[in-house]
């Protein structure tokens, strides 16, 4: 667990970070989000002491980080940055081995860890382990960067705009992969980003920063439903707030028992009395996808199926509309 | 992109920036003033003599105040809070050492001794070096533009010339050597410039078009640059030697050429060798200069309807020019040094004094050749750096 | 395919050059016939006042001693001024290195003689002092050229400053440092030749003897030997430089 208490950094007369406090629980993902210059990167870098705080303190599992030598402290915290910073003269495997080697792991354990991480990130070790960074695509480099940051099984993974330099399609795919890996490994993550969609997608809670202070620290849903200020409201986006809210919840949350639907031979379903049959919605879909399908098909109800294709319920437009509400 | 303040160390006020070096130099200057031989008295021009540190000069009325002035300059330079003060202290120290050396030499020279010589000791050079560094450090901190640096360089050389012209150094051995070689000094100086200029001009005339050609023809580029770098690798004395054989053969085969001054020794082989050395920097920098022109700019010029010649003259050339000037600077500095070696094959120049001095073990004759070479190279570097800086459109 | 053939060609050319050089050093008499054409009045065609091998070894020894010392010192200073503690000296160090290179090698030699006397010593001093500058300049360029993100990542992962220097910065700067060493040693081979005028034992002796006796055969023999030595060293270091660059841009 990471505890940040009244952390402050002044550069000359400028208070880049102004007395911020938060807690990061085991297994939690917290995003620091805000515009350029709001102090989010400085905060992150004070946690692993790449920048020494002017005031306040950071505790890791109750221990003040200033009592740990910086290099030792950083070995316990993974660090992935936007520019990736892969070592160009070392192979993918050697890059990933950096922290385990510093930790003095035995060779066999390091080799096993490299293999495990490469598999996890969809980079077959036989193909990629011996490649040099310049032989990889941007997305592959970024995967190696994150894998390298996770290699030493850090207590917390610090990420600074880790997917920032990628094209939108690659970025979305990497975010999905990373989310799955994080859920599987239970990694504790502190991520800095200026991309609200990325924060909503990857983080359990968001700390919205403005001019060195945290102006709101809440779950994505609470931020959307009750933004604390006009600044937060502008940041979460006023036009598509409803859609963002929908993307936070899955269809199963609003599903009701399916009545009157019959399965056809080709995997589609037909509502009693309708002339056309419809493709069902996957149970893993978000409410946003459900709404999109409903609008596109021009119907007010769709069947929901599990992975095996068996019908588990139905989702109706009126319940989706009721999911919002309260906003102005 | 995060544009947040990063871990860059914040300077604690510009005044404190880099005081360590001034202090180090000041300590070196103090030690040199106190203990290193400032001047040496030689029984004649060849035998090495007895050294005197400033406080130990027989003429204590001069030695002690001079030592005090130099020490004061060093202390002020070390403690100066402002770079301008440090610069003044450095300049004052260097000037005091310069004037003091002449006066002390006169005082040290025994009356009526015709063979005795007074030469500059390691203490003098250390003091000049230390104050020079203090001054250079201050100028770096003051961040003067190229024009300021030119002014300063010429002012420094001018100050030395004034001291010399006033006859203040006439009792120093190096000026005795000058007096003995007064006419040939200026002749060899002119010859040195002929060697440098006479090789640079054809190198520019041939090298720049060749560089442009290499820029356009990727196939030619590799071969031309490879050949030129091999030439550059050949040591100068070997090159001068190697030039002798074919030119001697040419002159023997075609007497007309021999009559026109083409010979195995002398000016011709030296000019050819220096010309060959000059080609690589000129061609390589021309290629680099044109390669650095952004393709988008050329494309835009083409899009606006400029023809190839027009594009070259008004877009590519001006953009490539600063890099080419950098190449010219390399050539000029390099040739001023290499031309000295040409004296070995009878081409003349300041090198004549260097090698004659070495042959006679007369060190002040060596210096009479070496010092002007260093000054010429230094001035050429400062001036061409300034030209390149201006061409780049921002004071460098 | 083409790259491979070019590499073979290069290796072949280098092999022939090394063999030729070896013959010139070990069995100089082999060239008596062609060189004799350049002599007049029955001058000897092959330098015989000292063994060519001894002169070559002495020449290489002086250059190696001075260049290695310059390498060590230049690296140390270059590393120092790129660390936070030495950063304040960086602008000045750059200015001094830049101006120092305007100091012609021959002038350096001329100035070293009054300080150290005749023999190998002034040559060693001059080669050392002049050799420092290109290595120093390239050490700085190489270390400063390492991507700040790479260093930041290394620091963020818990590498100590010394470790980052040893495992990240120096290996990445190595090709540029070797390039500087290459320039330095080539200049040194040439300057050591001039050093023969002040009594350093080396290949310059042959050329100077030839110039003094107006014996073109000596001049040519010495000139070709020095030139080949320089070219071979240049080729060898160029090979090392490319090797050091390889993993990143193969």
Short mmCIF file of N, CA, C and O in Angstrom, two decimals, chain B residues 237-304:
data_model
loop_
_atom_site.label_atom_id
_atom_site.label_comp_id
_atom_site.label_asym_id
_atom_site.label_seq_id
_atom_site.Cartn_x
_atom_site.Cartn_y
_atom_site.Cartn_z
N UNK B 237 54.04 14.67 -42.99
CA UNK B 237 55.42 14.62 -43.45
C UNK B 237 55.57 13.56 -44.54
O UNK B 237 56.30 13.74 -45.52
N UNK B 238 54.81 12.48 -44.40
CA UNK B 238 54.84 11.44 -45.42
C UNK B 238 54.25 11.96 -46.72
O UNK B 238 54.78 11.74 -47.81
N UNK B 239 53.16 12.72 -46.58
CA UNK B 239 52.50 13.26 -47.77
C UNK B 239 53.43 14.20 -48.52
O UNK B 239 53.57 14.12 -49.74
N UNK B 240 54.08 15.10 -47.76
CA UNK B 240 55.01 16.01 -48.42
C UNK B 240 56.11 15.21 -49.12
O UNK B 240 56.50 15.53 -50.24
N UNK B 241 56.60 14.18 -48.44
CA UNK B 241 57.63 13.35 -49.03
C UNK B 241 57.13 12.67 -50.30
O UNK B 241 57.81 12.65 -51.34
N UNK B 242 55.90 12.12 -50.22
CA UNK B 242 55.36 11.38 -51.34
C UNK B 242 55.11 12.30 -52.54
O UNK B 242 55.16 11.86 -53.69
N UNK B 243 54.83 13.58 -52.27
CA UNK B 243 54.60 14.52 -53.37
C UNK B 243 55.88 14.78 -54.15
O UNK B 243 55.84 15.14 -55.33
N UNK B 244 57.02 14.63 -53.44
CA UNK B 244 58.28 15.01 -54.08
C UNK B 244 58.58 14.14 -55.29
O UNK B 244 58.99 14.66 -56.33
N UNK B 245 58.38 12.83 -55.14
CA UNK B 245 58.81 11.91 -56.19
C UNK B 245 58.11 12.20 -57.52
O UNK B 245 58.78 12.46 -58.53
N UNK B 246 56.77 12.20 -57.57
CA UNK B 246 56.13 12.41 -58.88
C UNK B 246 56.42 13.78 -59.45
O UNK B 246 56.59 13.92 -60.68
N UNK B 247 56.49 14.81 -58.60
CA UNK B 247 56.72 16.14 -59.14
C UNK B 247 58.14 16.27 -59.69
O UNK B 247 58.35 16.92 -60.72
N UNK B 248 59.09 15.63 -59.00
CA UNK B 248 60.46 15.64 -59.51
C UNK B 248 60.50 14.94 -60.86
O UNK B 248 61.14 15.41 -61.81
N UNK B 249 59.77 13.82 -60.95
CA UNK B 249 59.74 13.06 -62.21
C UNK B 249 59.10 13.90 -63.31
O UNK B 249 59.61 13.94 -64.44
N UNK B 250 58.02 14.61 -62.98
CA UNK B 250 57.34 15.46 -63.95
C UNK B 250 58.29 16.53 -64.49
O UNK B 250 58.40 16.74 -65.70
N UNK B 251 58.98 17.18 -63.55
CA UNK B 251 59.86 18.27 -63.94
C UNK B 251 61.00 17.75 -64.81
O UNK B 251 61.43 18.42 -65.76
N UNK B 252 61.47 16.52 -64.50
CA UNK B 252 62.55 15.94 -65.28
C UNK B 252 62.07 15.59 -66.68
O UNK B 252 62.79 15.77 -67.67
N UNK B 253 60.83 15.08 -66.78
CA UNK B 253 60.29 14.64 -68.05
C UNK B 253 59.91 15.83 -68.93
O UNK B 253 60.07 15.78 -70.15
N UNK B 254 59.38 16.89 -68.33
CA UNK B 254 58.97 18.05 -69.12
C UNK B 254 59.71 19.28 -68.62
O UNK B 254 59.25 19.93 -67.68
N UNK B 255 60.83 19.60 -69.24
CA UNK B 255 61.63 20.74 -68.77
C UNK B 255 60.81 22.03 -68.70
O UNK B 255 61.10 22.89 -67.86
N UNK B 256 59.81 22.15 -69.56
CA UNK B 256 59.00 23.37 -69.55
C UNK B 256 58.34 23.54 -68.19
O UNK B 256 58.27 24.64 -67.64
N UNK B 257 57.85 22.44 -67.63
CA UNK B 257 57.21 22.50 -66.31
C UNK B 257 58.24 22.91 -65.27
O UNK B 257 57.96 23.71 -64.37
N UNK B 258 59.44 22.34 -65.40
CA UNK B 258 60.49 22.67 -64.44
C UNK B 258 60.79 24.16 -64.49
O UNK B 258 60.93 24.81 -63.47
N UNK B 259 60.81 24.71 -65.72
CA UNK B 259 61.09 26.13 -65.86
C UNK B 259 59.99 26.96 -65.23
O UNK B 259 60.22 28.06 -64.72
N UNK B 260 58.75 26.41 -65.23
CA UNK B 260 57.61 27.13 -64.66
C UNK B 260 57.58 27.02 -63.14
O UNK B 260 56.65 27.47 -62.49
N UNK B 261 58.56 26.37 -62.54
CA UNK B 261 58.62 26.33 -61.08
C UNK B 261 58.12 25.04 -60.47
O UNK B 261 58.05 24.91 -59.26
N UNK B 262 57.73 24.08 -61.31
CA UNK B 262 57.28 22.80 -60.78
C UNK B 262 58.53 21.99 -60.43
O UNK B 262 59.30 21.62 -61.30
N UNK B 263 58.73 21.73 -59.15
CA UNK B 263 59.92 20.99 -58.74
C UNK B 263 59.54 20.01 -57.63
O UNK B 263 58.47 20.09 -57.03
N UNK B 264 60.46 19.11 -57.37
CA UNK B 264 60.21 18.10 -56.33
C UNK B 264 60.25 18.66 -54.94
O UNK B 264 59.65 18.11 -54.03
N UNK B 265 60.97 19.78 -54.76
CA UNK B 265 60.96 20.39 -53.44
C UNK B 265 60.44 21.81 -53.57
O UNK B 265 60.29 22.33 -54.67
N UNK B 266 60.12 22.41 -52.45
CA UNK B 266 59.69 23.79 -52.47
C UNK B 266 58.18 23.95 -52.44
O UNK B 266 57.45 23.10 -51.93
N UNK B 267 57.72 25.04 -53.06
CA UNK B 267 56.33 25.45 -52.94
C UNK B 267 55.36 24.45 -53.57
O UNK B 267 54.32 24.11 -52.98
N UNK B 268 55.68 23.96 -54.77
CA UNK B 268 54.70 23.16 -55.51
C UNK B 268 54.24 21.92 -54.75
O UNK B 268 53.04 21.73 -54.57
N UNK B 269 55.18 21.02 -54.33
CA UNK B 269 54.69 19.84 -53.63
C UNK B 269 53.92 20.20 -52.35
O UNK B 269 52.94 19.53 -52.00
N UNK B 270 54.33 21.26 -51.68
CA UNK B 270 53.64 21.66 -50.46
C UNK B 270 52.20 22.07 -50.76
O UNK B 270 51.26 21.66 -50.09
N UNK B 271 52.05 22.88 -51.85
CA UNK B 271 50.70 23.33 -52.20
C UNK B 271 49.82 22.14 -52.59
O UNK B 271 48.65 22.06 -52.20
N UNK B 272 50.40 21.22 -53.36
CA UNK B 272 49.60 20.06 -53.80
C UNK B 272 49.17 19.25 -52.57
O UNK B 272 48.00 18.85 -52.44
N UNK B 273 50.13 19.00 -51.66
CA UNK B 273 49.79 18.20 -50.48
C UNK B 273 48.72 18.89 -49.64
O UNK B 273 47.74 18.26 -49.23
N UNK B 274 48.88 20.18 -49.39
CA UNK B 274 47.89 20.90 -48.57
C UNK B 274 46.53 20.92 -49.26
O UNK B 274 45.48 20.80 -48.62
N UNK B 275 46.55 21.06 -50.59
CA UNK B 275 45.30 21.03 -51.36
C UNK B 275 44.59 19.68 -51.15
O UNK B 275 43.39 19.63 -50.91
N UNK B 276 45.37 18.61 -51.23
CA UNK B 276 44.76 17.28 -51.07
C UNK B 276 44.16 17.13 -49.66
O UNK B 276 43.06 16.60 -49.50
N UNK B 277 44.89 17.62 -48.65
CA UNK B 277 44.35 17.54 -47.28
C UNK B 277 43.07 18.35 -47.13
O UNK B 277 42.19 18.02 -46.35
N UNK B 278 42.98 19.45 -47.91
CA UNK B 278 41.84 20.35 -47.73
C UNK B 278 40.56 19.78 -48.30
O UNK B 278 39.47 20.20 -47.92
N UNK B 279 40.70 18.85 -49.24
CA UNK B 279 39.49 18.42 -49.96
C UNK B 279 38.47 17.74 -49.06
O UNK B 279 37.28 18.04 -49.13
N UNK B 280 38.93 16.84 -48.17
CA UNK B 280 37.95 16.08 -47.39
C UNK B 280 37.02 16.97 -46.56
O UNK B 280 35.80 16.85 -46.68
N UNK B 281 37.57 17.90 -45.74
CA UNK B 281 36.64 18.71 -44.96
C UNK B 281 35.68 19.51 -45.84
O UNK B 281 34.49 19.63 -45.52
N UNK B 282 36.20 20.05 -46.96
CA UNK B 282 35.33 20.86 -47.82
C UNK B 282 34.23 19.99 -48.43
O UNK B 282 33.04 20.30 -48.33
N UNK B 283 34.63 18.87 -49.02
CA UNK B 283 33.63 18.02 -49.69
C UNK B 283 32.65 17.45 -48.65
O UNK B 283 31.43 17.51 -48.83
N UNK B 284 33.19 16.92 -47.55
CA UNK B 284 32.32 16.27 -46.56
C UNK B 284 31.33 17.28 -45.99
O UNK B 284 30.14 16.98 -45.84
N UNK B 285 31.79 18.50 -45.70
CA UNK B 285 30.87 19.48 -45.13
C UNK B 285 29.88 20.00 -46.16
O UNK B 285 28.75 20.34 -45.82
N UNK B 286 30.31 20.07 -47.43
CA UNK B 286 29.36 20.47 -48.47
C UNK B 286 28.25 19.42 -48.57
O UNK B 286 27.06 19.75 -48.60
N UNK B 287 28.64 18.15 -48.58
CA UNK B 287 27.64 17.08 -48.63
C UNK B 287 26.71 17.19 -47.42
O UNK B 287 25.49 17.16 -47.55
N UNK B 288 27.31 17.33 -46.25
CA UNK B 288 26.50 17.38 -45.02
C UNK B 288 25.58 18.59 -45.05
O UNK B 288 24.41 18.51 -44.65
N UNK B 289 26.11 19.73 -45.54
CA UNK B 289 25.30 20.94 -45.59
C UNK B 289 24.08 20.78 -46.49
O UNK B 289 22.97 21.10 -46.09
N UNK B 290 24.30 20.24 -47.68
CA UNK B 290 23.16 20.06 -48.59
C UNK B 290 22.22 18.98 -48.10
O UNK B 290 21.01 19.07 -48.26
N UNK B 291 22.80 17.95 -47.45
CA UNK B 291 21.94 16.87 -46.94
C UNK B 291 21.03 17.37 -45.83
O UNK B 291 19.95 16.84 -45.61
N UNK B 292 21.49 18.43 -45.12
CA UNK B 292 20.70 18.91 -43.98
C UNK B 292 19.58 19.85 -44.42
O UNK B 292 18.77 20.26 -43.60
N UNK B 293 19.55 20.21 -45.71
CA UNK B 293 18.45 21.05 -46.17
C UNK B 293 17.17 20.23 -46.12
O UNK B 293 17.11 19.15 -46.71
N UNK B 294 16.15 20.69 -45.41
CA UNK B 294 14.93 19.88 -45.29
C UNK B 294 14.30 19.65 -46.66
O UNK B 294 14.10 20.60 -47.41
N UNK B 295 13.99 18.40 -46.99
CA UNK B 295 13.40 18.11 -48.30
C UNK B 295 12.10 18.88 -48.51
O UNK B 295 11.79 19.28 -49.64
N UNK B 296 11.37 19.14 -47.43
CA UNK B 296 10.10 19.84 -47.56
C UNK B 296 10.31 21.24 -48.12
O UNK B 296 9.50 21.74 -48.90
N UNK B 297 11.44 21.87 -47.70
CA UNK B 297 11.72 23.22 -48.17
C UNK B 297 12.00 23.21 -49.67
O UNK B 297 11.50 24.04 -50.43
N UNK B 298 12.81 22.24 -50.10
CA UNK B 298 13.12 22.12 -51.52
C UNK B 298 11.84 21.84 -52.30
O UNK B 298 11.58 22.43 -53.36
N UNK B 299 11.01 20.98 -51.75
CA UNK B 299 9.74 20.61 -52.37
C UNK B 299 8.85 21.85 -52.51
O UNK B 299 8.24 22.07 -53.56
N UNK B 300 8.83 22.64 -51.45
CA UNK B 300 8.00 23.85 -51.49
C UNK B 300 8.51 24.80 -52.56
O UNK B 300 7.73 25.39 -53.32
N UNK B 301 9.87 24.93 -52.65
CA UNK B 301 10.44 25.82 -53.67
C UNK B 301 10.06 25.33 -55.05
O UNK B 301 9.73 26.12 -55.94
N UNK B 302 10.10 24.01 -55.22
CA UNK B 302 9.73 23.44 -56.51
C UNK B 302 8.26 23.71 -56.79
O UNK B 302 7.88 24.07 -57.91
N UNK B 303 7.46 23.56 -55.75
CA UNK B 303 6.02 23.78 -55.90
C UNK B 303 5.71 25.21 -56.28
O UNK B 303 4.73 25.50 -56.95
N UNK B 304 6.59 26.17 -55.83
CA UNK B 304 6.36 27.56 -56.16
C UNK B 304 6.89 27.91 -57.54
O UNK B 304 6.88 29.07 -57.94
#
